[in-house]
mmCIF file of C-alpha atoms and ligand atoms in Angstrom:
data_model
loop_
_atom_site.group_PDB
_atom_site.id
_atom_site.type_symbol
_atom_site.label_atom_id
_atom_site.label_comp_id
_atom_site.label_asym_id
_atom_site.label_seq_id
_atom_site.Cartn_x
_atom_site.Cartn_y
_atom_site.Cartn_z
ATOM 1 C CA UNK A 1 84.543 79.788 98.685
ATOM 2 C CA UNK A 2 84.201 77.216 101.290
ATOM 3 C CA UNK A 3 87.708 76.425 101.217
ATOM 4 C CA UNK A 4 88.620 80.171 101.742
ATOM 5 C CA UNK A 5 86.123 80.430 104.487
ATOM 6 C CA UNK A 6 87.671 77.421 106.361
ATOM 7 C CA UNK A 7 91.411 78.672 105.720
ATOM 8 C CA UNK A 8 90.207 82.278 107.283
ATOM 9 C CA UNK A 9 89.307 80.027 109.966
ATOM 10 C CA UNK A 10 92.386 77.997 110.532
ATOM 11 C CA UNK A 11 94.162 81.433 110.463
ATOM 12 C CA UNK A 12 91.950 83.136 112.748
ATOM 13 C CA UNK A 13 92.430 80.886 115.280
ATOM 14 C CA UNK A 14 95.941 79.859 114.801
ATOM 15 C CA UNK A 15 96.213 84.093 115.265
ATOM 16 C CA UNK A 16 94.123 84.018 118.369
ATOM 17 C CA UNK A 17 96.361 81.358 119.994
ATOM 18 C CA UNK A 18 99.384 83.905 119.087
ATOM 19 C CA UNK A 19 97.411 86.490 120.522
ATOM 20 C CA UNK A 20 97.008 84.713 123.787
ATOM 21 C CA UNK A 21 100.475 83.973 123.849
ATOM 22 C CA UNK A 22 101.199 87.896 123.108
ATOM 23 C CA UNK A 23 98.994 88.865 125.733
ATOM 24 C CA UNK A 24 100.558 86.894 128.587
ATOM 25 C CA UNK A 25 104.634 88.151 127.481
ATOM 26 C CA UNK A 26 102.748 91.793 127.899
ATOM 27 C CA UNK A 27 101.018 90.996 131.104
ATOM 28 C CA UNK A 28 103.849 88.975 132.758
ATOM 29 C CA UNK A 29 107.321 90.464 131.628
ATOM 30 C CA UNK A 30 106.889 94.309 132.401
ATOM 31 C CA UNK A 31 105.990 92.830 136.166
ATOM 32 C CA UNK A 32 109.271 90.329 136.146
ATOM 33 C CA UNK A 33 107.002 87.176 136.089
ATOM 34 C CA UNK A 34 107.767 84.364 134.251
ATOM 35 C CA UNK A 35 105.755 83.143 131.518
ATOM 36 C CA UNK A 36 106.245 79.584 132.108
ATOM 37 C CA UNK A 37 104.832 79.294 135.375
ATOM 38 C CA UNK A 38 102.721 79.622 137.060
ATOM 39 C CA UNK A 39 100.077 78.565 135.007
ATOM 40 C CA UNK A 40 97.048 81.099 134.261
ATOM 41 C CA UNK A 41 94.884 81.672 137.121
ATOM 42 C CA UNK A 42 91.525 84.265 137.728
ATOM 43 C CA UNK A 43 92.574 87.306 138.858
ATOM 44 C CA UNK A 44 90.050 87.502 141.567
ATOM 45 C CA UNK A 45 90.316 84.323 143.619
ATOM 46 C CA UNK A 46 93.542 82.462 141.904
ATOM 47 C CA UNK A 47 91.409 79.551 140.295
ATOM 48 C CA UNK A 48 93.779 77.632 138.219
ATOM 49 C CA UNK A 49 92.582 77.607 134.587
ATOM 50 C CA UNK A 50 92.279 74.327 132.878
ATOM 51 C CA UNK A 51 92.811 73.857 129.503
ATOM 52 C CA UNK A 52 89.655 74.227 128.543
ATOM 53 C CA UNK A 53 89.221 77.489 129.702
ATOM 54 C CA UNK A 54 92.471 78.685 127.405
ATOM 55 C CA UNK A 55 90.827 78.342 123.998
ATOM 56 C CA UNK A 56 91.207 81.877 122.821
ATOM 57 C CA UNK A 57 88.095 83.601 122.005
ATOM 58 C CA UNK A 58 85.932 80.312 122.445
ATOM 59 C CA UNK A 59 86.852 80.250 126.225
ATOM 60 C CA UNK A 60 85.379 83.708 126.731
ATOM 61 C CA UNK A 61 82.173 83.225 125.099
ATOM 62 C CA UNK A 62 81.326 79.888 126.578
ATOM 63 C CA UNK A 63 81.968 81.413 130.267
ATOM 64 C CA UNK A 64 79.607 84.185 129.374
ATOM 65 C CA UNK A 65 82.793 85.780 130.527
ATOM 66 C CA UNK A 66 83.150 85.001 133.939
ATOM 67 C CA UNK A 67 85.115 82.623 136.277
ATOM 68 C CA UNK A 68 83.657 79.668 136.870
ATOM 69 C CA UNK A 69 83.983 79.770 140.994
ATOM 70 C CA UNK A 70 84.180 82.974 141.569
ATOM 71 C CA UNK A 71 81.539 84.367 138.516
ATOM 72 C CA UNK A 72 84.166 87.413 138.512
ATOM 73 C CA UNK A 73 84.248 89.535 135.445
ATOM 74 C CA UNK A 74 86.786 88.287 132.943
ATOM 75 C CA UNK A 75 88.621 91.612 131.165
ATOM 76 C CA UNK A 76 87.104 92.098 128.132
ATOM 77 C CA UNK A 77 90.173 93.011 126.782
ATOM 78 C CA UNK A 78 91.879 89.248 126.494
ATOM 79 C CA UNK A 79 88.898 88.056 123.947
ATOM 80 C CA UNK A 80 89.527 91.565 122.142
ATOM 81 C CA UNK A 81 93.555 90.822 121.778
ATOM 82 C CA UNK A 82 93.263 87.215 121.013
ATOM 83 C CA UNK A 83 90.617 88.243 118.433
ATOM 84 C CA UNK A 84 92.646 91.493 116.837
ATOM 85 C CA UNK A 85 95.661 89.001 116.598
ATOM 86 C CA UNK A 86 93.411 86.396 114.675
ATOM 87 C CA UNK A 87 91.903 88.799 112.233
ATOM 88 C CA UNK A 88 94.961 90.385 111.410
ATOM 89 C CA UNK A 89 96.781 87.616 110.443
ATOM 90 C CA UNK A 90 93.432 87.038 108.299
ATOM 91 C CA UNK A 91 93.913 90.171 106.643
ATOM 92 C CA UNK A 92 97.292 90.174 106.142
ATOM 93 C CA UNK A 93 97.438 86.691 104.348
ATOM 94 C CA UNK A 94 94.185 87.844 102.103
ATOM 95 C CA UNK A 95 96.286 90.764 101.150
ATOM 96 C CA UNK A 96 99.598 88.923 100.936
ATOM 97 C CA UNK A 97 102.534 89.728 98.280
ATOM 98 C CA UNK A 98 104.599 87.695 99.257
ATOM 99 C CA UNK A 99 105.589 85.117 102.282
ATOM 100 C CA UNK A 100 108.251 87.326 103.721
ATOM 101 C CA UNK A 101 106.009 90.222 104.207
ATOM 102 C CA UNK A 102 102.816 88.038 105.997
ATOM 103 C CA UNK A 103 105.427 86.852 108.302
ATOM 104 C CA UNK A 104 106.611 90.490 108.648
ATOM 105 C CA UNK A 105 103.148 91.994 108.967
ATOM 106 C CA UNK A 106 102.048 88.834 111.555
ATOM 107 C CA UNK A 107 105.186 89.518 113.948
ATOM 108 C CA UNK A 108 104.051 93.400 113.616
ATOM 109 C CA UNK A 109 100.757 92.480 114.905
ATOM 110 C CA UNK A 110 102.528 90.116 117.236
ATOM 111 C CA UNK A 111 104.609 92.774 119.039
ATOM 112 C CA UNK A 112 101.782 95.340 118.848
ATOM 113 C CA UNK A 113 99.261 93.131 121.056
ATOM 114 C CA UNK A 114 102.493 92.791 123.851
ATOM 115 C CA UNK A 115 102.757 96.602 123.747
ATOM 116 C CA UNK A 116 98.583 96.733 124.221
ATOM 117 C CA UNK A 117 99.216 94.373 127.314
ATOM 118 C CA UNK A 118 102.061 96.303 128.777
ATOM 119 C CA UNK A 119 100.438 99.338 128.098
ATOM 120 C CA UNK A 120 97.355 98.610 130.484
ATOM 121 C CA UNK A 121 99.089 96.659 133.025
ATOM 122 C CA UNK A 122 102.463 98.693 133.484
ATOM 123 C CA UNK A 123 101.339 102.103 131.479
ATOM 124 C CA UNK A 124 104.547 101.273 129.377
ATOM 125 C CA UNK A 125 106.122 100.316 126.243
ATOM 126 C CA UNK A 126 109.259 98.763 127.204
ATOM 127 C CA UNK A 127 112.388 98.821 125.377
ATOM 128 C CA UNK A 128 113.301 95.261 125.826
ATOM 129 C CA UNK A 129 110.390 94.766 123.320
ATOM 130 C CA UNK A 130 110.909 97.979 121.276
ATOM 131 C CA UNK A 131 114.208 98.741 120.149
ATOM 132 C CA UNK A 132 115.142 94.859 119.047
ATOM 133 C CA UNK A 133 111.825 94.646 117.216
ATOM 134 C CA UNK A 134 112.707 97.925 114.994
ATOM 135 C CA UNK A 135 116.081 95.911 113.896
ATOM 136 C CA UNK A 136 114.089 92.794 112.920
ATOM 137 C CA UNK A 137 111.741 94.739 111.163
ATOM 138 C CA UNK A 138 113.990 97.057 109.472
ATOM 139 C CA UNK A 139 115.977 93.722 108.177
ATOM 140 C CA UNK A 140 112.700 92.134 107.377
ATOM 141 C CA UNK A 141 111.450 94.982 105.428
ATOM 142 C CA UNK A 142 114.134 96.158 103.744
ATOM 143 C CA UNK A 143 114.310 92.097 102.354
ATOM 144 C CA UNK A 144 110.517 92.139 101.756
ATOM 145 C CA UNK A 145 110.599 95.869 99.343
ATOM 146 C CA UNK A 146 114.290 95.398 98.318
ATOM 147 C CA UNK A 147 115.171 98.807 98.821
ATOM 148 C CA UNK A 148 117.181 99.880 102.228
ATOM 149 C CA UNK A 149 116.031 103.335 101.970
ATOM 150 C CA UNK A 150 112.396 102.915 102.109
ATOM 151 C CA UNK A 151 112.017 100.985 105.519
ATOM 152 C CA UNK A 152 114.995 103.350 106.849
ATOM 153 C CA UNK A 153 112.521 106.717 105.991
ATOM 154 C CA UNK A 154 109.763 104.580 107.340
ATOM 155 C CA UNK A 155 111.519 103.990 110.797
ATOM 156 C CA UNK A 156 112.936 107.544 110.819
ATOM 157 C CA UNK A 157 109.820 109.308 109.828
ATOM 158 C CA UNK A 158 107.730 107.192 112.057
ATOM 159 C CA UNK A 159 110.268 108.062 115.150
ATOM 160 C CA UNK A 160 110.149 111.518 114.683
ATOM 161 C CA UNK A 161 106.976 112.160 114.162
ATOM 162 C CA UNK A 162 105.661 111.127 117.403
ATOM 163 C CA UNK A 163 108.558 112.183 118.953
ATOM 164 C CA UNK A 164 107.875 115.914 117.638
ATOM 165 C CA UNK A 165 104.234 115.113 119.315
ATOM 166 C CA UNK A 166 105.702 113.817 122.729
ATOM 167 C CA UNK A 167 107.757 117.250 123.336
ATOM 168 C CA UNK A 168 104.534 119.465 122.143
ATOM 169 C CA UNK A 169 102.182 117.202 124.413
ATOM 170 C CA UNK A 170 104.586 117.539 127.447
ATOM 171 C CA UNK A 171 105.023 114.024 127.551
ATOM 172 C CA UNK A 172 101.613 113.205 127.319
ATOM 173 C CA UNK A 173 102.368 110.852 124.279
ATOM 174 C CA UNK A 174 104.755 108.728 125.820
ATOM 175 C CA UNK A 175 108.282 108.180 124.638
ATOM 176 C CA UNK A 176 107.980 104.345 124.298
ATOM 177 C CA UNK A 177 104.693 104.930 121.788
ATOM 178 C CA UNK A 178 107.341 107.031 119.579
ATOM 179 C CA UNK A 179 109.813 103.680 119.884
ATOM 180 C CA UNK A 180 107.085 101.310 118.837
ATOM 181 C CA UNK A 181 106.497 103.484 115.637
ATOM 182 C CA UNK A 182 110.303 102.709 114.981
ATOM 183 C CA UNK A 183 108.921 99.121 114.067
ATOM 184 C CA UNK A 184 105.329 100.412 112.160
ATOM 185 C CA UNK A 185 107.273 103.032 110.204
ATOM 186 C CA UNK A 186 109.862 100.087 109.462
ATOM 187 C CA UNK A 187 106.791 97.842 107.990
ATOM 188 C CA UNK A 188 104.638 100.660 106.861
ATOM 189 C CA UNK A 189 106.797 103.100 105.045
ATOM 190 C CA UNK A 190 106.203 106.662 106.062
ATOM 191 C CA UNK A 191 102.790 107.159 103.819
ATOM 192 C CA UNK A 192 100.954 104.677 105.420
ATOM 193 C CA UNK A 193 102.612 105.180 109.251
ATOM 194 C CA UNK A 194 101.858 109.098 108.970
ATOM 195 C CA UNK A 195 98.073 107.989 108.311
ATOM 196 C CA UNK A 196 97.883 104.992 110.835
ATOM 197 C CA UNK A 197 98.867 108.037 113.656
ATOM 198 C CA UNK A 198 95.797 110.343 112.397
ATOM 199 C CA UNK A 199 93.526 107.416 112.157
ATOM 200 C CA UNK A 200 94.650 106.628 115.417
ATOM 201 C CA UNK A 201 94.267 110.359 117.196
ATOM 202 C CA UNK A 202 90.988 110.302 115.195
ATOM 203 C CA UNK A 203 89.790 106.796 116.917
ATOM 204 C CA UNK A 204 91.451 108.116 120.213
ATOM 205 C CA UNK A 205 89.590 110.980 119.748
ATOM 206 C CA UNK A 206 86.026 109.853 119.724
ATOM 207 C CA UNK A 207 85.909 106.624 121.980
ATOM 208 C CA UNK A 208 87.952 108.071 124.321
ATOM 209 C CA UNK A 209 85.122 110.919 124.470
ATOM 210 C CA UNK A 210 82.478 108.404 124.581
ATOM 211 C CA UNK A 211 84.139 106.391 127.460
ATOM 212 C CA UNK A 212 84.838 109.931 129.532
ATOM 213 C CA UNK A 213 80.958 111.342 128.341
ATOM 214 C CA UNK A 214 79.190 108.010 129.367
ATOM 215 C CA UNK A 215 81.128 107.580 132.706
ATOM 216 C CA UNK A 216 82.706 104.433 131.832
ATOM 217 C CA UNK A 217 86.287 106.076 132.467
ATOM 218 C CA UNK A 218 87.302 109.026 135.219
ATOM 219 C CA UNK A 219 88.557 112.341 133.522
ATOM 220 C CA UNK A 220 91.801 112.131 134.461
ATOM 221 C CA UNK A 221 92.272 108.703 134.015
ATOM 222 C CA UNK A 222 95.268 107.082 132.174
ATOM 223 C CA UNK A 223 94.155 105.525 128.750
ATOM 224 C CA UNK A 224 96.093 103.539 126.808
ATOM 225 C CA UNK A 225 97.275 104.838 123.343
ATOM 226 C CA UNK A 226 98.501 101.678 121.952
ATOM 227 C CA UNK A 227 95.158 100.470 121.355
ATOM 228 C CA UNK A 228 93.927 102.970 119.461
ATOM 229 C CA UNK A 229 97.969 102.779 117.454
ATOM 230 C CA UNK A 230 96.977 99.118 116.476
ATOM 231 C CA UNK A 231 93.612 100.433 115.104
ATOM 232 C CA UNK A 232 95.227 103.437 113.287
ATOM 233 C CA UNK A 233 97.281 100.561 111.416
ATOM 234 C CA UNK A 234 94.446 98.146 110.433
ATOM 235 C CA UNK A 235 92.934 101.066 109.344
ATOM 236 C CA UNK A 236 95.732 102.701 107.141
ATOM 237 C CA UNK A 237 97.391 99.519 106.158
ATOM 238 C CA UNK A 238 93.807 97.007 105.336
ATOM 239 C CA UNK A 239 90.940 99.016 105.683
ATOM 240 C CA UNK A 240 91.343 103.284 103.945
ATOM 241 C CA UNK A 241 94.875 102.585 102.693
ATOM 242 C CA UNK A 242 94.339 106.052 100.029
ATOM 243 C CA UNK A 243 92.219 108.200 102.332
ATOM 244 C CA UNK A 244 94.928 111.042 102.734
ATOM 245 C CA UNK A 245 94.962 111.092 98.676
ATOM 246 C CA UNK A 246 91.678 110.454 98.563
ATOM 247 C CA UNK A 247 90.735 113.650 100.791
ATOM 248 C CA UNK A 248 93.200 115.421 99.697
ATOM 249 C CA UNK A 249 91.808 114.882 95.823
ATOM 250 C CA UNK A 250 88.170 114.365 96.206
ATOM 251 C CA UNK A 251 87.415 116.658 99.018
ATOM 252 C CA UNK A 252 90.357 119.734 99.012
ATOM 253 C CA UNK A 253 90.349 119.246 95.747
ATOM 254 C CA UNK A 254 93.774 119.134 95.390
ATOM 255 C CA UNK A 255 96.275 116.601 93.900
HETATM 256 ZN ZN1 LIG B 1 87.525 83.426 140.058
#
């Protein structure tokens, strides 16, 4: 028990510094900045991090997240990706069947927390990230279920689904959330992807309200959907992976 408590650990962390990693390609790329230098710096008065303030999650919570100098506010949202990144790479090895498909499942997670980053800093998904990530993952999955038919519905289900929901939204739902489901319907097979996108309207749904209700967001204001995507996936794929049957049987009583 120790032993599995410690290896959670290792992976957790091992995630987190992934997740960092993720977050900086999302932050830096959509605004054509490299992401080798220059090094990481506060956003309010350009104090050059030191190493010891880049220890994902740790960092955050010894800093009582804020700079050092300046005692600005550090986004809550770095801790949060570094930390989704970590604890999905914890679930997906404690509900591994195989090598191939934790590797699969960790570079889901991987592009995923880019797309978050992009997603608040340029309000995009970009291609460059999308379209080469659906081939990997169609490859990947295709390997990891040994069928070629099942991650092919996946992507093409997954695709067209949101894309059905961008043209009734009015392009609302952007077009580059319907791309990144070309990689989750790839992974997820088109079962688990149709559920990830209800838990995710569903999640959308409610702390979006919250945030508008309690003020913490404007009405109109732009929130990011890719968020509340990764949720819908730890949901449907870790978390309520037979709630549509489940519903369907136990509640409609149907099935
Ligand atoms: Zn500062």
């Amino acid at each position: 028990m120790a032993l599995q408590g410690l290896v959670s650990l290792y992976l957790f962390f091992v995630g987190a510094v992934f997740g960092s990693f993720a977050t900086l390609v999302g932050d830096r790329i959509p605004s054509g900045q490299s992401i080798v230098r220059p090094g990481s710096s506060c956003n309010h008065c350009g104090l050059r991090l030191r190493t010891w303030h880049l220890v994902p999650v740790v960092s955050f919570v010894v800093l009582q997240g804020r700079c050092t100098a300046c005692r600005a506010f550090i986004p809550m949202r770095y801790p949060v990706q570094e930390a989704l990144l970590g604890g999905a790479v914890v679930l997906s090895f404690w509900h591994r069947e195989s090598v191939l498909q934790v590797l699969m499942w960790c570079g889901l997670w991987f592009v995923m927390t880019v797309a978050i980053s992009s997603d608040f800093t340029k309000l995009i998904v970009p291609n460059w990230l999308t379209y080469p990530s659906a081939g990997v993952f169609y490859i990947l999955s295709a390997l990891a279920s040994r069928s070629f038919l099942h991650p092919l519905f996946g992507l093409g289900g997954g695709f067209a689904m949101i894309f059905i929901v961008h043209l009734l939204s009015g392009g609302k739902m952007g077009l580059g959330d319907a791309k990144l489901y070309l990689s989750i319907g790839a992974v997820l097979g088109v079962a688990l992807t149709v559920e990830s996108f209800l838990f995710a309207c569903l999640l959308g749904a409610v702390i979006g309200g919250v945030l508008r209700l309690t003020g913490q967001i404007a009405r109109k204001q732009y929130v990011p959907f890719v968020p509340f995507i990764a949720l819908g996936v730890i949901c449907a794929q870790f978390v309520f992976p037979g709630f549509p049957q489940w519903y369907l049987h136990h509640v409609l009583g149907l099935l």
